[in-house]
XYZ file of C-alpha atoms in Angstrom:
506
model
C 97.635 109.611 187.506
C 99.788 111.949 185.413
C 102.816 109.677 185.730
C 100.792 106.650 184.780
C 99.456 108.510 181.781
C 102.956 109.491 180.666
C 104.372 105.979 180.962
C 101.579 103.858 179.531
C 100.277 104.124 175.953
C 96.543 104.376 175.361
C 95.710 100.854 174.273
C 92.067 99.950 173.833
C 90.881 96.522 174.853
C 90.126 95.494 171.301
C 93.596 96.546 170.159
C 95.210 94.149 172.630
C 93.925 91.215 170.599
C 96.278 89.515 168.161
C 95.819 90.420 164.491
C 93.793 87.253 163.715
C 91.578 88.041 166.693
C 91.042 91.651 165.625
C 90.252 90.596 162.061
C 87.768 87.970 163.290
C 86.263 90.482 165.735
C 85.644 93.082 163.007
C 84.375 90.439 160.581
C 81.943 89.110 163.170
C 80.561 92.614 163.694
C 80.313 93.228 159.941
C 78.443 89.972 159.267
C 76.154 90.610 162.233
C 75.358 94.133 161.042
C 74.348 92.761 157.639
C 72.093 90.145 159.230
C 70.508 92.464 161.778
C 70.056 95.512 159.523
C 69.967 94.382 155.877
C 67.659 97.156 154.672
C 68.892 99.682 152.115
C 68.101 102.590 154.438
C 70.471 101.076 157.014
C 73.459 100.931 154.637
C 74.997 104.204 155.831
C 74.786 103.035 159.448
C 76.479 99.735 158.574
C 79.208 101.425 156.538
C 79.990 104.149 159.064
C 79.993 101.660 161.920
C 82.428 99.261 160.256
C 84.745 102.029 159.015
C 85.014 103.526 162.488
C 85.385 100.080 164.018
C 88.348 99.179 161.776
C 90.063 102.347 163.021
C 89.064 101.548 166.607
C 90.811 98.163 166.363
C 93.827 99.735 164.642
C 93.511 97.332 161.733
C 95.315 98.216 158.489
C 93.322 100.093 155.859
C 93.813 97.158 153.516
C 91.210 95.110 155.420
C 88.485 97.753 155.038
C 87.150 96.474 151.674
C 86.728 92.980 153.137
C 84.943 94.337 156.229
C 82.700 96.529 154.100
C 81.818 93.456 152.048
C 80.918 91.559 155.226
C 78.740 94.481 156.356
C 76.983 94.474 152.973
C 75.883 90.852 153.343
C 78.740 88.662 152.112
C 80.367 85.891 154.126
C 77.534 85.133 156.514
C 78.477 81.449 156.536
C 81.712 82.332 158.329
C 80.040 83.484 161.551
C 80.893 80.418 163.640
C 84.454 80.255 162.299
C 85.169 83.881 163.166
C 83.618 83.406 166.615
C 85.918 80.440 167.300
C 89.031 82.323 166.107
C 88.139 85.232 168.359
C 87.532 83.032 171.405
C 90.942 81.404 170.952
C 92.741 84.711 171.484
C 94.706 84.554 174.778
C 93.024 87.718 176.094
C 89.579 86.143 175.786
C 90.284 82.627 177.051
C 89.779 83.574 180.674
C 87.323 86.415 180.256
C 85.439 86.736 176.924
C 83.261 89.482 178.408
C 86.003 91.987 177.498
C 84.523 91.912 173.969
C 81.168 93.090 175.312
C 83.062 95.708 177.302
C 84.990 96.907 174.271
C 81.892 97.071 172.046
C 80.048 99.085 174.669
C 83.033 101.420 174.942
C 83.065 101.876 171.168
C 79.303 102.409 170.982
C 79.353 105.127 173.649
C 82.384 106.976 172.293
C 80.268 109.946 171.218
C 77.968 110.104 174.237
C 75.188 108.547 172.155
C 73.901 104.998 172.706
C 72.226 103.970 169.455
C 69.560 101.268 169.838
C 71.029 99.476 166.811
C 74.424 99.362 168.509
C 72.869 97.815 171.618
C 71.095 95.183 169.514
C 74.441 94.393 167.855
C 76.180 94.118 171.237
C 73.477 91.735 172.466
C 73.869 89.641 169.312
C 77.685 89.428 169.523
C 77.415 88.651 173.239
C 75.047 85.799 172.389
C 77.315 84.491 169.607
C 80.223 84.303 172.064
C 78.068 82.474 174.640
C 78.359 85.328 177.122
C 75.355 85.753 179.469
C 73.374 88.867 178.575
C 73.419 89.830 182.246
C 77.093 90.726 181.774
C 76.120 93.575 179.457
C 73.682 94.930 182.011
C 76.372 94.775 184.709
C 78.765 96.695 182.461
C 76.141 99.339 181.675
C 75.306 99.811 185.342
C 78.984 100.011 186.278
C 79.644 102.604 183.603
C 76.735 104.675 184.822
C 77.940 104.512 188.423
C 81.390 105.656 187.324
C 79.952 108.571 185.385
C 77.934 109.655 188.413
C 81.069 109.609 190.561
C 82.851 111.931 188.141
C 80.285 114.686 188.665
C 82.212 115.637 191.828
C 84.036 118.977 191.635
C 87.399 118.682 189.938
C 90.446 119.229 192.159
C 93.157 121.662 191.081
C 95.694 118.869 190.646
C 93.303 116.846 188.518
C 92.551 119.899 186.394
C 96.236 120.550 185.674
C 96.712 116.893 184.833
C 93.693 116.888 182.543
C 94.823 119.986 180.628
C 98.244 118.464 180.020
C 96.576 115.340 178.694
C 94.306 117.396 176.447
C 97.259 119.178 174.828
C 99.082 115.921 174.309
C 96.048 114.175 172.825
C 95.463 116.981 170.315
C 98.589 115.777 168.571
C 97.212 112.271 168.303
C 93.452 112.128 168.191
C 92.033 109.239 170.112
C 88.392 108.328 170.095
C 86.198 109.712 172.825
C 86.111 106.718 175.102
C 88.679 104.043 175.698
C 89.506 102.110 178.789
C 91.483 98.930 179.110
C 92.660 96.913 182.070
C 96.410 96.494 181.630
C 98.194 94.624 184.376
C 95.590 95.596 186.905
C 95.810 99.309 186.088
C 93.672 101.412 183.795
C 94.496 103.255 180.610
C 92.159 106.031 179.553
C 91.964 107.737 176.164
C 90.885 111.378 176.140
C 89.668 113.481 173.255
C 89.007 117.170 173.600
C 88.834 116.912 177.385
C 85.938 114.453 177.345
C 86.199 110.902 178.599
C 84.121 108.179 180.134
C 85.266 105.063 181.919
C 84.070 101.601 181.105
C 84.522 99.079 183.868
C 83.279 95.624 184.730
C 81.591 94.688 188.015
C 83.112 96.482 190.981
C 83.745 99.838 189.336
C 85.742 101.412 192.146
C 88.026 98.409 192.496
C 88.946 98.178 188.832
C 89.146 101.828 187.910
C 91.277 102.655 190.943
C 92.425 106.071 192.111
C 94.629 106.694 189.063
C 91.754 106.195 186.684
C 89.386 108.273 188.787
C 91.841 111.161 189.048
C 92.385 111.232 185.307
C 88.689 111.825 184.738
C 87.695 115.405 185.412
C 84.194 116.424 186.361
C 83.653 117.908 182.907
C 83.980 114.428 181.452
C 81.249 112.841 183.515
C 78.936 115.833 183.138
C 79.382 116.018 179.357
C 78.692 112.347 178.754
C 75.823 112.285 181.252
C 74.258 115.348 179.596
C 74.443 113.704 176.202
C 73.100 110.339 177.296
C 70.418 111.567 179.684
C 69.408 114.882 178.170
C 70.618 118.332 179.156
C 68.006 118.655 181.895
C 69.237 115.434 183.486
C 65.742 114.549 184.637
C 64.924 112.462 181.591
C 61.263 111.623 181.258
C 60.528 112.226 184.943
C 60.564 115.942 184.360
C 58.225 115.860 181.380
C 54.605 116.814 181.755
C 52.382 118.238 179.055
C 52.193 121.924 179.910
C 49.313 122.748 177.619
C 46.722 120.859 175.676
C 47.996 119.271 172.473
C 45.170 118.845 169.985
C 42.514 116.666 171.604
C 44.918 115.303 174.256
C 44.064 116.406 177.791
C 46.504 114.286 179.839
C 50.034 113.078 179.073
C 52.645 112.464 181.787
C 55.400 109.975 182.603
C 55.229 108.274 185.991
C 58.365 106.503 187.296
C 57.883 102.773 187.904
C 61.365 102.270 189.333
C 63.924 104.550 190.938
C 67.310 104.990 189.327
C 69.009 105.617 186.005
C 70.142 103.234 183.302
C 71.649 103.351 179.819
C 68.441 101.933 178.345
C 64.898 102.676 179.477
C 61.447 101.118 179.304
C 58.091 102.861 178.865
C 54.939 100.886 179.711
C 51.522 101.969 178.462
C 48.290 100.827 180.111
C 45.265 100.138 177.888
C 42.394 101.035 180.227
C 41.588 101.724 183.883
C 38.812 100.428 186.116
C 37.692 100.957 189.677
C 39.383 98.889 192.349
C 42.763 97.153 192.117
C 43.461 98.337 188.583
C 42.501 101.954 189.052
C 46.047 103.265 188.439
C 48.293 103.290 185.399
C 51.127 101.638 187.306
C 49.164 98.679 188.744
C 49.678 96.169 185.885
C 53.438 96.788 185.766
C 54.322 96.337 189.440
C 56.466 93.239 188.823
C 58.141 94.272 185.552
C 61.935 94.591 185.542
C 62.836 95.123 181.897
C 65.344 97.771 182.958
C 66.353 99.667 186.077
C 64.781 102.820 184.702
C 61.127 102.289 183.838
C 58.241 104.668 183.259
C 54.516 104.386 182.826
C 52.640 106.771 180.561
C 49.603 108.364 182.208
C 47.168 109.442 179.506
C 43.505 110.406 179.228
C 42.558 108.745 182.526
C 38.973 110.037 182.499
C 38.172 108.290 179.233
C 40.170 105.137 180.023
C 38.316 104.738 183.323
C 34.974 105.059 181.555
C 36.079 102.480 178.996
C 37.409 100.038 181.610
C 34.210 100.105 183.616
C 32.175 99.608 180.432
C 34.329 96.612 179.442
C 33.925 95.171 182.924
C 30.155 95.622 182.855
C 29.896 94.114 179.412
C 31.901 91.073 180.437
C 30.244 90.451 183.788
C 26.699 91.201 182.743
C 26.467 89.508 179.409
C 28.743 86.513 179.463
C 26.421 85.052 182.068
C 23.387 86.046 180.019
C 24.741 84.244 176.982
C 25.057 81.161 179.173
C 27.683 79.381 177.134
C 25.352 78.878 174.197
C 25.120 81.183 171.175
C 28.162 83.279 172.076
C 30.389 80.317 172.778
C 29.325 78.585 169.588
C 29.930 81.594 167.346
C 33.331 82.396 168.885
C 34.719 78.878 168.796
C 33.425 78.161 165.317
C 35.488 81.081 164.051
C 32.671 82.662 162.062
C 32.069 85.668 164.246
C 31.196 88.738 162.200
C 28.905 91.689 162.732
C 26.092 89.531 161.391
C 26.529 86.528 163.679
C 26.722 88.273 167.055
C 23.786 87.337 169.302
C 21.036 89.961 169.097
C 20.933 90.316 172.879
C 24.587 91.389 172.841
C 24.149 93.856 170.012
C 21.291 95.587 171.851
C 23.717 96.764 174.544
C 26.500 97.729 172.136
C 25.935 101.415 172.912
C 27.328 100.822 176.416
C 30.744 100.151 174.970
C 30.812 101.630 171.473
C 31.018 105.287 172.454
C 33.841 105.080 175.066
C 35.678 102.623 172.819
C 35.440 104.936 169.828
C 36.617 107.925 171.852
C 39.614 106.020 173.229
C 40.496 104.604 169.802
C 40.831 108.132 168.474
C 42.675 109.515 171.492
C 45.149 106.616 171.642
C 46.235 107.414 168.076
C 46.770 111.080 168.986
C 48.683 110.161 172.139
C 50.887 107.819 170.106
C 51.792 110.572 167.665
C 52.610 112.924 170.541
C 54.803 110.257 172.179
C 56.686 109.906 168.886
C 57.653 113.567 168.906
C 58.708 113.408 172.554
C 61.079 110.530 171.747
C 62.328 112.176 168.544
C 63.167 115.311 170.539
C 65.367 113.124 172.793
C 63.560 114.124 175.962
C 64.786 110.756 177.283
C 68.372 111.522 176.245
C 70.355 109.566 173.667
C 69.511 106.106 174.949
C 67.653 103.077 173.574
C 63.959 102.889 174.491
C 61.777 99.781 174.834
C 58.001 100.236 174.595
C 55.451 97.784 175.989
C 51.677 98.145 176.135
C 48.422 96.202 176.140
C 45.112 96.877 174.408
C 44.839 100.608 173.681
C 48.314 101.043 175.183
C 49.589 98.818 172.370
C 47.651 101.009 169.945
C 49.465 104.074 171.326
C 52.775 102.325 170.538
C 51.626 101.342 167.048
C 50.763 104.932 166.131
C 53.913 106.223 167.829
C 56.034 104.019 165.574
C 54.009 104.877 162.480
C 54.567 108.571 163.184
C 58.281 108.102 163.832
C 58.649 106.226 160.539
C 57.574 109.388 158.693
C 60.267 111.536 160.288
C 63.985 111.830 159.591
C 66.551 110.645 162.150
C 64.044 108.228 163.672
C 66.328 105.177 163.558
C 68.397 104.047 166.510
C 65.950 105.260 169.175
C 63.632 102.273 169.688
C 65.180 98.961 170.754
C 62.247 96.549 171.340
C 58.468 96.897 171.284
C 55.876 94.590 172.838
C 52.245 94.957 171.739
C 49.705 92.821 173.626
C 46.119 92.441 172.415
C 46.633 95.349 170.042
C 43.428 96.789 168.497
C 45.204 97.744 165.283
C 45.300 96.556 161.687
C 46.774 93.067 161.395
C 47.799 93.211 157.728
C 51.568 92.869 157.313
C 51.772 95.791 154.874
C 50.829 98.194 157.670
C 53.706 96.926 159.835
C 56.525 97.370 157.325
C 57.056 100.995 158.307
C 57.340 100.006 161.972
C 60.250 97.681 161.202
C 62.222 100.671 159.910
C 62.336 102.333 163.319
C 62.626 99.284 165.620
C 66.170 97.970 166.037
C 65.391 94.834 168.059
C 62.192 92.804 168.265
C 58.570 93.592 167.463
C 56.546 91.236 169.643
C 52.875 90.828 168.762
C 51.121 89.009 171.619
C 47.661 87.835 170.570
C 44.767 85.621 171.687
C 42.636 83.926 169.029
C 39.659 83.522 171.372
C 39.510 87.147 172.555
C 35.813 87.619 171.759
C 35.629 90.936 173.626
C 38.293 92.533 171.420
C 36.608 91.059 168.364
C 33.259 92.496 169.473
C 34.415 96.047 170.281
C 36.467 96.194 167.103
C 33.648 94.884 164.891
C 32.581 98.331 163.590
C 36.100 99.739 163.235
C 36.957 97.634 160.217
C 34.908 95.956 157.507
C 37.185 92.939 157.769
C 37.935 91.345 161.118
C 41.728 91.452 160.771
C 43.138 92.574 164.089
C 46.726 92.122 165.316
C 45.515 91.241 168.817
C 43.599 88.262 167.417
C 46.140 86.691 165.067
C 49.801 86.641 163.981
C 51.107 89.420 161.756
C 52.583 87.732 158.705
C 55.554 90.094 158.238
C 58.693 88.547 156.730
C 61.226 90.333 158.912
C 63.633 88.980 161.533
C 62.274 91.584 163.995
C 58.716 90.261 163.889
C 57.910 87.794 166.663
C 54.314 86.545 166.992
C 53.374 84.989 170.315
C 50.107 83.111 170.795
C 49.034 83.868 174.371
C 45.754 81.963 174.137
C 46.854 79.583 176.905
C 47.419 82.548 179.255
C 44.743 84.999 178.109
C 41.139 83.810 178.086
C 39.695 87.204 177.265
C 40.705 90.809 176.713
C 40.515 91.805 180.373
C 43.082 89.108 181.207
C 45.882 91.197 179.694
C 45.806 93.365 182.786
C 45.083 90.592 185.296
C 47.647 88.114 183.932
C 50.412 90.616 183.192
C 53.028 88.925 185.410
C 52.574 85.626 183.567
C 52.475 87.362 180.184
C 55.718 89.234 180.833
C 57.486 85.974 181.578
C 55.960 84.373 178.496
C 57.366 87.078 176.208
C 60.788 86.952 177.865
C 60.691 90.046 180.077
C 62.207 89.800 183.546
C 60.013 90.297 186.577
C 60.861 91.083 190.159
């Protein structure tokens, strides 16, 4: 390993491209940054990213003004041209996935995986017609390699590493760099820290030379940064004492394993029988290899779920397709047009619903501070929830938007049948903290949501009943009326809903 390190220069994958390819590569990233994150508050992220990236590709300083201009919003019409120039580079003709590999390497160079960087990688991967699965393979391979490096460092490897550290102090390389050169590996070290980036078949590609060059301190340092110092991530978190009105708050693992991006699912209510657990609705979800379910206020959610069930079963039949069906389908349902027989039993549902509305907001705010404290490590987080679980997410994001350093944590959010305000102005703040997509799944004919929400707002304007008219590329409204017949279907039809909104299932 030492001999290989002495003989071969540290050449990053991106630097192996020809100059036209490197220019096109940087330009493509700059234009994409401007399209994905055009907001004024994102300007420092765009500028810092492109400045560091020009250095990463070893491009001359003279190109920096042009790249900065691309990152500020100029030259968007050149996207396809730059993509074609890049794909013509000899290094990419056989295997364009090396661009995804290089971008991931760059994005992880500081042991911090920003959600905005992952959204950019996904976008560039899409532009180059590379299957998104390739990124997931690379992330999993990197993680496996990091785990392997937590073995105790041998004396020989330690001597070799210290020599490399002294040599690299003279010429500062970025934290992470790995390239496949003639079947071997070249690893850049900075300050004794390094992390490998390999494609599928980590052990085969990295080889013994690459493995020996990576000391245990490298893997441990990067793992600690990405996954949190405790290493347990969210699994180890449980509310030790009551926070305000919150009595229960705990993360339950849905899948075993670790990944560079995680998913947190939030259930909206519980009921006796099949759906008596928080995990039940999410049994088929496979958004990532590391998934959690938030267990919160089960006593109140069980009371609410049983009340919803009773209301549906007992009174839909009583209405016998007549008054209720007419008022719902005619679109004139208000507090004044509900059938009197339904309003007489409103007390069955109004109290548990009101209690859970309040508690879901408090739980959301608490979740925000957990994520801001990086309990999950420095990795992108996707949030998905239905009904009051979606409300938890909504208030989580609203709380995060009020705090500093809240950007780059949340990748995507999926809110299904959300009992929250549907006016676009209330969603603008959310867009500031979500890097990827904000999916609002709604059902126009959800009379149960309309009924329970009738006293919470003077105007019936609920996100779970209609699209949110927010002019932002992140906002995606999905009409699930063909899948969801009523509010309780969000739990029962979750497998179908997940597929409808583009989330993988087992």
